[in-house]
mmCIF file of N, CA and C in Angstrom:
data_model
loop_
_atom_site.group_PDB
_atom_site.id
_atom_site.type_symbol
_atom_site.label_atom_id
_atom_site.label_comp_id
_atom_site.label_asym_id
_atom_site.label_seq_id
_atom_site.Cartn_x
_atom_site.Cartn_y
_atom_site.Cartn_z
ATOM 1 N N UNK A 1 0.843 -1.164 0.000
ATOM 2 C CA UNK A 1 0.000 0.000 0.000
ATOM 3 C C UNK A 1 0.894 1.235 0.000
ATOM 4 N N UNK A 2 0.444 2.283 -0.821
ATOM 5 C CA UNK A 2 1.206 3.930 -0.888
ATOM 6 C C UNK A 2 1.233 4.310 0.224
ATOM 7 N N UNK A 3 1.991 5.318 0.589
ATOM 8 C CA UNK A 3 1.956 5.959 1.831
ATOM 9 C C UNK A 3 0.884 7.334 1.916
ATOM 10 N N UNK A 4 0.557 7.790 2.327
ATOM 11 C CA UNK A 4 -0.743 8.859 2.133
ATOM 12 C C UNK A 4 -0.154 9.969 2.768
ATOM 13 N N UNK A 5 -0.393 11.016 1.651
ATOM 14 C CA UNK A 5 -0.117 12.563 1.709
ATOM 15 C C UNK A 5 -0.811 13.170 2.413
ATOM 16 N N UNK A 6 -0.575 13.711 4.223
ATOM 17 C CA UNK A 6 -1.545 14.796 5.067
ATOM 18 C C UNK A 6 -1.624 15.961 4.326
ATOM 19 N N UNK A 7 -1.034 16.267 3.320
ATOM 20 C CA UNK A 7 -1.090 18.024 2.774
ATOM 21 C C UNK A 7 -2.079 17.427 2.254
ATOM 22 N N UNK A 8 -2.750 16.629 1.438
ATOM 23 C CA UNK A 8 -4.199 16.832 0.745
ATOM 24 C C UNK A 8 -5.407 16.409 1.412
ATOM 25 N N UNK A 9 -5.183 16.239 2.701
ATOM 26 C CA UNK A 9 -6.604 16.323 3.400
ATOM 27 C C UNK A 9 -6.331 17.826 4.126
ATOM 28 N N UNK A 10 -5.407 18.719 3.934
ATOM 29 C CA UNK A 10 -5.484 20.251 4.473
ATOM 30 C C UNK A 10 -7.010 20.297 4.421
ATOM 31 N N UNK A 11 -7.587 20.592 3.182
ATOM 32 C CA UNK A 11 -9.040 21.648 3.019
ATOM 33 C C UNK A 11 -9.844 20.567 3.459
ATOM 34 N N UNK A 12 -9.579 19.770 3.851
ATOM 35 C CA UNK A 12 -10.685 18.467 5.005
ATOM 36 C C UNK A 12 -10.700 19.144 6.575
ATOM 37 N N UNK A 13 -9.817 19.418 6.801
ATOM 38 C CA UNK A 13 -9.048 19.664 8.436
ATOM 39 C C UNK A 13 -9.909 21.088 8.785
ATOM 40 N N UNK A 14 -9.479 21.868 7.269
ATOM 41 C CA UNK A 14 -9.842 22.997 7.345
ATOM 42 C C UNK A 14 -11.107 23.849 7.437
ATOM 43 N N UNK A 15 -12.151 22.993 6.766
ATOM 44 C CA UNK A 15 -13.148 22.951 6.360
ATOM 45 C C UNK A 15 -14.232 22.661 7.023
ATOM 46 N N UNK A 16 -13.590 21.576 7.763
ATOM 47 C CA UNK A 16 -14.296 19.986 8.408
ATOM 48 C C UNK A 16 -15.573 19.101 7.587
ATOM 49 N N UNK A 17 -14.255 18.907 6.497
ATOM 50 C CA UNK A 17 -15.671 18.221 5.575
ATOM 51 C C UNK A 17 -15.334 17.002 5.644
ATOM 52 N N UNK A 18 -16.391 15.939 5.370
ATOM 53 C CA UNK A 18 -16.364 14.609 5.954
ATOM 54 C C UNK A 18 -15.625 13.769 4.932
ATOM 55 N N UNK A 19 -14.365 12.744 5.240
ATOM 56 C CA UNK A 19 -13.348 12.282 4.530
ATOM 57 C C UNK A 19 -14.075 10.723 4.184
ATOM 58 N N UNK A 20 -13.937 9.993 3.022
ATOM 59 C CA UNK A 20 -14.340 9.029 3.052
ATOM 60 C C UNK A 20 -13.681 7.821 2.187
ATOM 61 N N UNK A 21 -13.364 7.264 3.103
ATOM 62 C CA UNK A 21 -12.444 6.267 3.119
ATOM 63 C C UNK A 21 -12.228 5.353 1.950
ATOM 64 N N UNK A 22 -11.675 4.836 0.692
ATOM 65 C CA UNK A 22 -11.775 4.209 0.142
ATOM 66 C C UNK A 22 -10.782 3.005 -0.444
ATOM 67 N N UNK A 23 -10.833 1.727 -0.720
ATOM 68 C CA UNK A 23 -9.843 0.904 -1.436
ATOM 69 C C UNK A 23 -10.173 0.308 -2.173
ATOM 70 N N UNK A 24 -9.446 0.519 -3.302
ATOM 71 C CA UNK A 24 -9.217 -0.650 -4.035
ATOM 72 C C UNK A 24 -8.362 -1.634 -4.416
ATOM 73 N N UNK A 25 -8.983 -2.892 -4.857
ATOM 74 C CA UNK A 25 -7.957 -4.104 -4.315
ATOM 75 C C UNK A 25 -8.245 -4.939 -6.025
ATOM 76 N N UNK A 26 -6.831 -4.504 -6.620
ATOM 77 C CA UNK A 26 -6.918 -4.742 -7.962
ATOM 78 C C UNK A 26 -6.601 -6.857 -8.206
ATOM 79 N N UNK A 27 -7.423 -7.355 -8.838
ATOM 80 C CA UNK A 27 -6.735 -8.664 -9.447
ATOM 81 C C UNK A 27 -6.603 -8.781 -10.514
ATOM 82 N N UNK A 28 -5.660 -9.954 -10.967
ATOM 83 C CA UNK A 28 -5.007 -10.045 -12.033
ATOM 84 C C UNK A 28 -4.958 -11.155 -13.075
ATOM 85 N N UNK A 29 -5.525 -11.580 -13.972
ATOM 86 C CA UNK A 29 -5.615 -12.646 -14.641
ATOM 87 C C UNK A 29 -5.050 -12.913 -15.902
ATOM 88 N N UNK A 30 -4.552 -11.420 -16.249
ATOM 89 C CA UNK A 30 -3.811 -11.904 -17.649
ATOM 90 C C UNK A 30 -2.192 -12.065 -17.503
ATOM 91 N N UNK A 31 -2.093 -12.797 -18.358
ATOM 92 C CA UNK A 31 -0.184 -13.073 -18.934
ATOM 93 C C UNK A 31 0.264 -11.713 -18.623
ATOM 94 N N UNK A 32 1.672 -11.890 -17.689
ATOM 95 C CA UNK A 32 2.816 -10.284 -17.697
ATOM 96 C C UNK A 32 2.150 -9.551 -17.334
ATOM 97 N N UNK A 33 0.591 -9.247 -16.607
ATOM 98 C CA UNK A 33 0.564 -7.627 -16.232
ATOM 99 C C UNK A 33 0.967 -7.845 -14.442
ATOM 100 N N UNK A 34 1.266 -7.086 -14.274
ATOM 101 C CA UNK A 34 1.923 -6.498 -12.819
ATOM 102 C C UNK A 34 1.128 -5.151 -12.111
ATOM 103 N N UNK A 35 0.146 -5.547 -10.894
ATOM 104 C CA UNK A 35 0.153 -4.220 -10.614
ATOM 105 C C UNK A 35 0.250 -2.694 -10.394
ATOM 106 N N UNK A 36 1.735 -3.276 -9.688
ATOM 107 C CA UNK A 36 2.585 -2.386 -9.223
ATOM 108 C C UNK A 36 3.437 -1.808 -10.851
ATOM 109 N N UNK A 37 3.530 -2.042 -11.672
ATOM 110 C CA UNK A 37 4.416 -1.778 -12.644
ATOM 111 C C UNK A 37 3.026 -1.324 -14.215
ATOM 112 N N UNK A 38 1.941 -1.820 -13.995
ATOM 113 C CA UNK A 38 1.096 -2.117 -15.251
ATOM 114 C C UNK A 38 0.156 -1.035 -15.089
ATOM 115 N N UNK A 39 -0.358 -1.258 -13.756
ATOM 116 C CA UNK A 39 -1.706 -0.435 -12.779
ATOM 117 C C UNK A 39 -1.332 0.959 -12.339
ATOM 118 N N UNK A 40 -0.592 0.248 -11.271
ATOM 119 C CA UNK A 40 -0.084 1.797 -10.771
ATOM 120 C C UNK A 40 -0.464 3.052 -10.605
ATOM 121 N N UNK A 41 -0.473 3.825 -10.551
ATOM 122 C CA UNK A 41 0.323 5.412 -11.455
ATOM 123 C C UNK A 41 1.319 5.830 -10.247
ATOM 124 N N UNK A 42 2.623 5.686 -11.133
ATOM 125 C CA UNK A 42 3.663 6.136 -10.127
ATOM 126 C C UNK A 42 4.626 6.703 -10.748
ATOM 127 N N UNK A 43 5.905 7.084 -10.335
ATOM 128 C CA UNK A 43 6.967 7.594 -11.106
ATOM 129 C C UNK A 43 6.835 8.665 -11.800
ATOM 130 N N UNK A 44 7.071 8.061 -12.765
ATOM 131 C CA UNK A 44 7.344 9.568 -14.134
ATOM 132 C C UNK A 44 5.852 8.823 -15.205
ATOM 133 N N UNK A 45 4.907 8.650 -14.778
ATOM 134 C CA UNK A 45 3.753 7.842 -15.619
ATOM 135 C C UNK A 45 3.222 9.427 -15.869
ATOM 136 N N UNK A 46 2.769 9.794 -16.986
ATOM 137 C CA UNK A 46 1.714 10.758 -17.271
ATOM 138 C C UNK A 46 0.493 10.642 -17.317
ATOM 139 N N UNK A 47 -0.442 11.420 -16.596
ATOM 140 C CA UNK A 47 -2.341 10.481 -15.819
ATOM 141 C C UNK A 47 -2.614 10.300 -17.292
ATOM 142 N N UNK A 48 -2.965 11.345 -18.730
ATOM 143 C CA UNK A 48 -3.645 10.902 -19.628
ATOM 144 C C UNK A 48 -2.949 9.422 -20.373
ATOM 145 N N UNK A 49 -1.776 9.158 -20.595
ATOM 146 C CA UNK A 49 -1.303 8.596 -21.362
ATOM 147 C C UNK A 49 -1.588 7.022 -20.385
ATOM 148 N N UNK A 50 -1.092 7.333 -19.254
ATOM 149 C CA UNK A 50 -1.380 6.109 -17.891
ATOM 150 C C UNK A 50 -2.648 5.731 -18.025
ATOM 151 N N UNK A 51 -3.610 6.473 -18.116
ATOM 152 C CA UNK A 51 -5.344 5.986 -18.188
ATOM 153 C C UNK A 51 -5.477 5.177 -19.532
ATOM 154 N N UNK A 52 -5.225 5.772 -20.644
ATOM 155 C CA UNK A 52 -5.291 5.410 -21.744
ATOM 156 C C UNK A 52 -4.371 3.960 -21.623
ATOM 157 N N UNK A 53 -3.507 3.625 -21.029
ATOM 158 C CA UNK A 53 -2.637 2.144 -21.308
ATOM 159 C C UNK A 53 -3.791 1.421 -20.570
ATOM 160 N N UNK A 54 -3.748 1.550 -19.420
ATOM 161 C CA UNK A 54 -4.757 0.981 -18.604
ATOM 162 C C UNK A 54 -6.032 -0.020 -19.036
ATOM 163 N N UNK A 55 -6.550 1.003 -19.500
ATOM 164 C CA UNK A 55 -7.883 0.764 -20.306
ATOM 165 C C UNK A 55 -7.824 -0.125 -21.668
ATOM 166 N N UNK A 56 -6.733 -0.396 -22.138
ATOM 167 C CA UNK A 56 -6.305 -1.383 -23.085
ATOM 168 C C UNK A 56 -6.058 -2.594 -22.244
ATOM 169 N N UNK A 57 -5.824 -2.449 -21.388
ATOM 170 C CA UNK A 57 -5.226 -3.954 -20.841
ATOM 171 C C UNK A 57 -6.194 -4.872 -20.598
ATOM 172 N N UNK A 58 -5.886 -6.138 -20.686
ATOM 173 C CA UNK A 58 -7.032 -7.224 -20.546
ATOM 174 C C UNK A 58 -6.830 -8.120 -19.259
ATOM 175 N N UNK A 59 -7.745 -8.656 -18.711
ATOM 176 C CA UNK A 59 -7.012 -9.408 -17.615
ATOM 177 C C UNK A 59 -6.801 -9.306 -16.421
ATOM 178 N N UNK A 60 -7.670 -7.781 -16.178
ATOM 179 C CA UNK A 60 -7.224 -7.277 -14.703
ATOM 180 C C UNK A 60 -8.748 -6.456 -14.307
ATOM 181 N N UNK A 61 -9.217 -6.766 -12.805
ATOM 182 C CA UNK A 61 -10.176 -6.151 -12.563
ATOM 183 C C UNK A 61 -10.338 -5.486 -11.329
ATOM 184 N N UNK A 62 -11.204 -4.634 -10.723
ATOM 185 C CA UNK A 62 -11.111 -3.995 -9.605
ATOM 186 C C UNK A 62 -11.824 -4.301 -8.814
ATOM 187 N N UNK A 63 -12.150 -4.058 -7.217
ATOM 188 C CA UNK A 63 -12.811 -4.416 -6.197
ATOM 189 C C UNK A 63 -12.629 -3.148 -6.014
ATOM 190 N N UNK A 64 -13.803 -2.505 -5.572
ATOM 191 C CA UNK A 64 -14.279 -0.889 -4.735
ATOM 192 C C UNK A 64 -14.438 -0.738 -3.232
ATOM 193 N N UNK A 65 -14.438 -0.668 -2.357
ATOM 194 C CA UNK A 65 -15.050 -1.103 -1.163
ATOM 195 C C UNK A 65 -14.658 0.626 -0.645
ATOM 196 N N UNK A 66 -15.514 1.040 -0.131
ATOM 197 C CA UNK A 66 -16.239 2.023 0.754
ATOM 198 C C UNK A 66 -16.441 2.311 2.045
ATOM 199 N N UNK A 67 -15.513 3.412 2.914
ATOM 200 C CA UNK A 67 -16.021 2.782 4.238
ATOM 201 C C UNK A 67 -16.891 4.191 4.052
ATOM 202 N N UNK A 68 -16.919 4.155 5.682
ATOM 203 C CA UNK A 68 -18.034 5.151 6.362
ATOM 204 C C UNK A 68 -17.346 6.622 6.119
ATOM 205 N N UNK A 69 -17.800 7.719 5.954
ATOM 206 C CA UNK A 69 -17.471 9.198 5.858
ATOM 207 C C UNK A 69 -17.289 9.412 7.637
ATOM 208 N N UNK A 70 -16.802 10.255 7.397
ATOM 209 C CA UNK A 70 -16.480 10.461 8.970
ATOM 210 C C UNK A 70 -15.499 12.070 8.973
ATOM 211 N N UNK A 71 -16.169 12.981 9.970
ATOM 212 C CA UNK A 71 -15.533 14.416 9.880
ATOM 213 C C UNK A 71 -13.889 14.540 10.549
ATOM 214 N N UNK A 72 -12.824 15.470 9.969
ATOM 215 C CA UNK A 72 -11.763 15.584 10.732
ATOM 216 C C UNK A 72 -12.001 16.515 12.369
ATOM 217 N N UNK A 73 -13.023 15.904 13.169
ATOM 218 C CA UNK A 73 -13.127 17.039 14.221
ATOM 219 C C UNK A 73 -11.970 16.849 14.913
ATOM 220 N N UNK A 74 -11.417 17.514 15.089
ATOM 221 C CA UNK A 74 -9.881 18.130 16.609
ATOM 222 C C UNK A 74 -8.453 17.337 15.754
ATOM 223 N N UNK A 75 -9.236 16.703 14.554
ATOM 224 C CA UNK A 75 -7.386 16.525 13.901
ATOM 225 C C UNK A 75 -6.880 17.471 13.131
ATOM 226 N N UNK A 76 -5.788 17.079 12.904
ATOM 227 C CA UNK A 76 -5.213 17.864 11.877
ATOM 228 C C UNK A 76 -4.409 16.650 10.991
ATOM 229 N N UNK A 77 -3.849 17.640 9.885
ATOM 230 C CA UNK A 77 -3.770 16.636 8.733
ATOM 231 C C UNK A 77 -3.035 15.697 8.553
ATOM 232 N N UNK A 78 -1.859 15.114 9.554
ATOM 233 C CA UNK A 78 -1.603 14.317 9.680
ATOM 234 C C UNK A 78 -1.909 12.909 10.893
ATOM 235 N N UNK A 79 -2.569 13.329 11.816
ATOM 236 C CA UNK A 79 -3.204 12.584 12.387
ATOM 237 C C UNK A 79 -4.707 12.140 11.475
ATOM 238 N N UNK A 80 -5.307 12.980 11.078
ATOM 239 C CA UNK A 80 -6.227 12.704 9.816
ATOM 240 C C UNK A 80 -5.689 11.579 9.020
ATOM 241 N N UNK A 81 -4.502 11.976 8.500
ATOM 242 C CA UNK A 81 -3.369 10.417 7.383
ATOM 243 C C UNK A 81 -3.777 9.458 8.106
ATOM 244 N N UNK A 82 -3.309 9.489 9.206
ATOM 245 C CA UNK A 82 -3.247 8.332 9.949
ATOM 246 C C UNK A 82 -4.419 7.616 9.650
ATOM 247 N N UNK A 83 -5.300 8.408 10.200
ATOM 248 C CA UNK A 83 -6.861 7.509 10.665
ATOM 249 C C UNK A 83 -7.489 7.278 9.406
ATOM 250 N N UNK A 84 -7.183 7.673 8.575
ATOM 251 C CA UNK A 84 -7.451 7.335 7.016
ATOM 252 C C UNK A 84 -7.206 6.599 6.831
ATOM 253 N N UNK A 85 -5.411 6.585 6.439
ATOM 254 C CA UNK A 85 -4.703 4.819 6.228
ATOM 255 C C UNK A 85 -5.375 3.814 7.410
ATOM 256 N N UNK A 86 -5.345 3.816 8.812
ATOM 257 C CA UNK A 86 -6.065 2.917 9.527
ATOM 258 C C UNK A 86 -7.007 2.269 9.209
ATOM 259 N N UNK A 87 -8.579 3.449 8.479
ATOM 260 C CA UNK A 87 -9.554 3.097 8.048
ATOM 261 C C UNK A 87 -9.259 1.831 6.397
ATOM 262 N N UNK A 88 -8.709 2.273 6.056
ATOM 263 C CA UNK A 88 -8.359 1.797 4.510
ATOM 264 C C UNK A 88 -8.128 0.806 4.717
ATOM 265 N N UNK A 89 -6.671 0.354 5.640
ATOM 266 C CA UNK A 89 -6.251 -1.361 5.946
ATOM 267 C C UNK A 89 -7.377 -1.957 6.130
ATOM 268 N N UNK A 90 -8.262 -1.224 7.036
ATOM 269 C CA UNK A 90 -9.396 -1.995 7.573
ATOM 270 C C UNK A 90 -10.388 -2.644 6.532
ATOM 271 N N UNK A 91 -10.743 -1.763 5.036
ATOM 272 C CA UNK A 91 -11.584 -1.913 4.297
ATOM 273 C C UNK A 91 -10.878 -3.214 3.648
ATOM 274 N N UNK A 92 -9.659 -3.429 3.292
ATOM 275 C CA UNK A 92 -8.771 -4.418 2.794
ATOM 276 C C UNK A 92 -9.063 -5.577 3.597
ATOM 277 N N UNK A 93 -9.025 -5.822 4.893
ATOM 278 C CA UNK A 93 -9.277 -7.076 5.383
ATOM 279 C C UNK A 93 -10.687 -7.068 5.539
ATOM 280 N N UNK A 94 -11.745 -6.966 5.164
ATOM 281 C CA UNK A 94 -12.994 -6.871 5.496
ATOM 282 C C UNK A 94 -13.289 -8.318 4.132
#
């Protein structure tokens, strides 16, 4: 799992608008594709050109899972990370 950026729940913290938790948990069924290397978006990947490979590929599908919204009251944005990523592992073993 990525590590999660507290600077982009700032205008959550700030705001106190309700954060809502999400994962997805990609599988894989075709020949040579790789998550981490195929899926991704990491590195030096560009989003339009990255979406566009993506969407060609065969063999690979997604799981959505959703937790509960829940407000940043008395955190701030890195204790917010936290309880985010917390929430997220959680949606993964569910």
């Amino acid at each position: 799992m990525t590590r999660f950026h507290p600077s982009l729940l700032q205008a959550a913290v700030d705001g106190g608008h309700p954060v809502l938790p999400v994962a997805l948990k990609w599988s894989i069924t075709g020949p040579g594709i790789s998550v981490s290397k195929d899926v991704a978006y990491w590195k030096d990947h560009h989003f339009p050109a990255h979406v566009w490979r993506v969407l060609g590929l065969t063999g690979i599908g997604v799981e959505i899972r959703f937790g509960v919204p829940f407000r940043p009251d008395g955190l701030d944005r890195r204790a917010l990370g936290k309880e985010v990523h917390r929430r997220v592992v959680e949606l993964f073993r569910a």
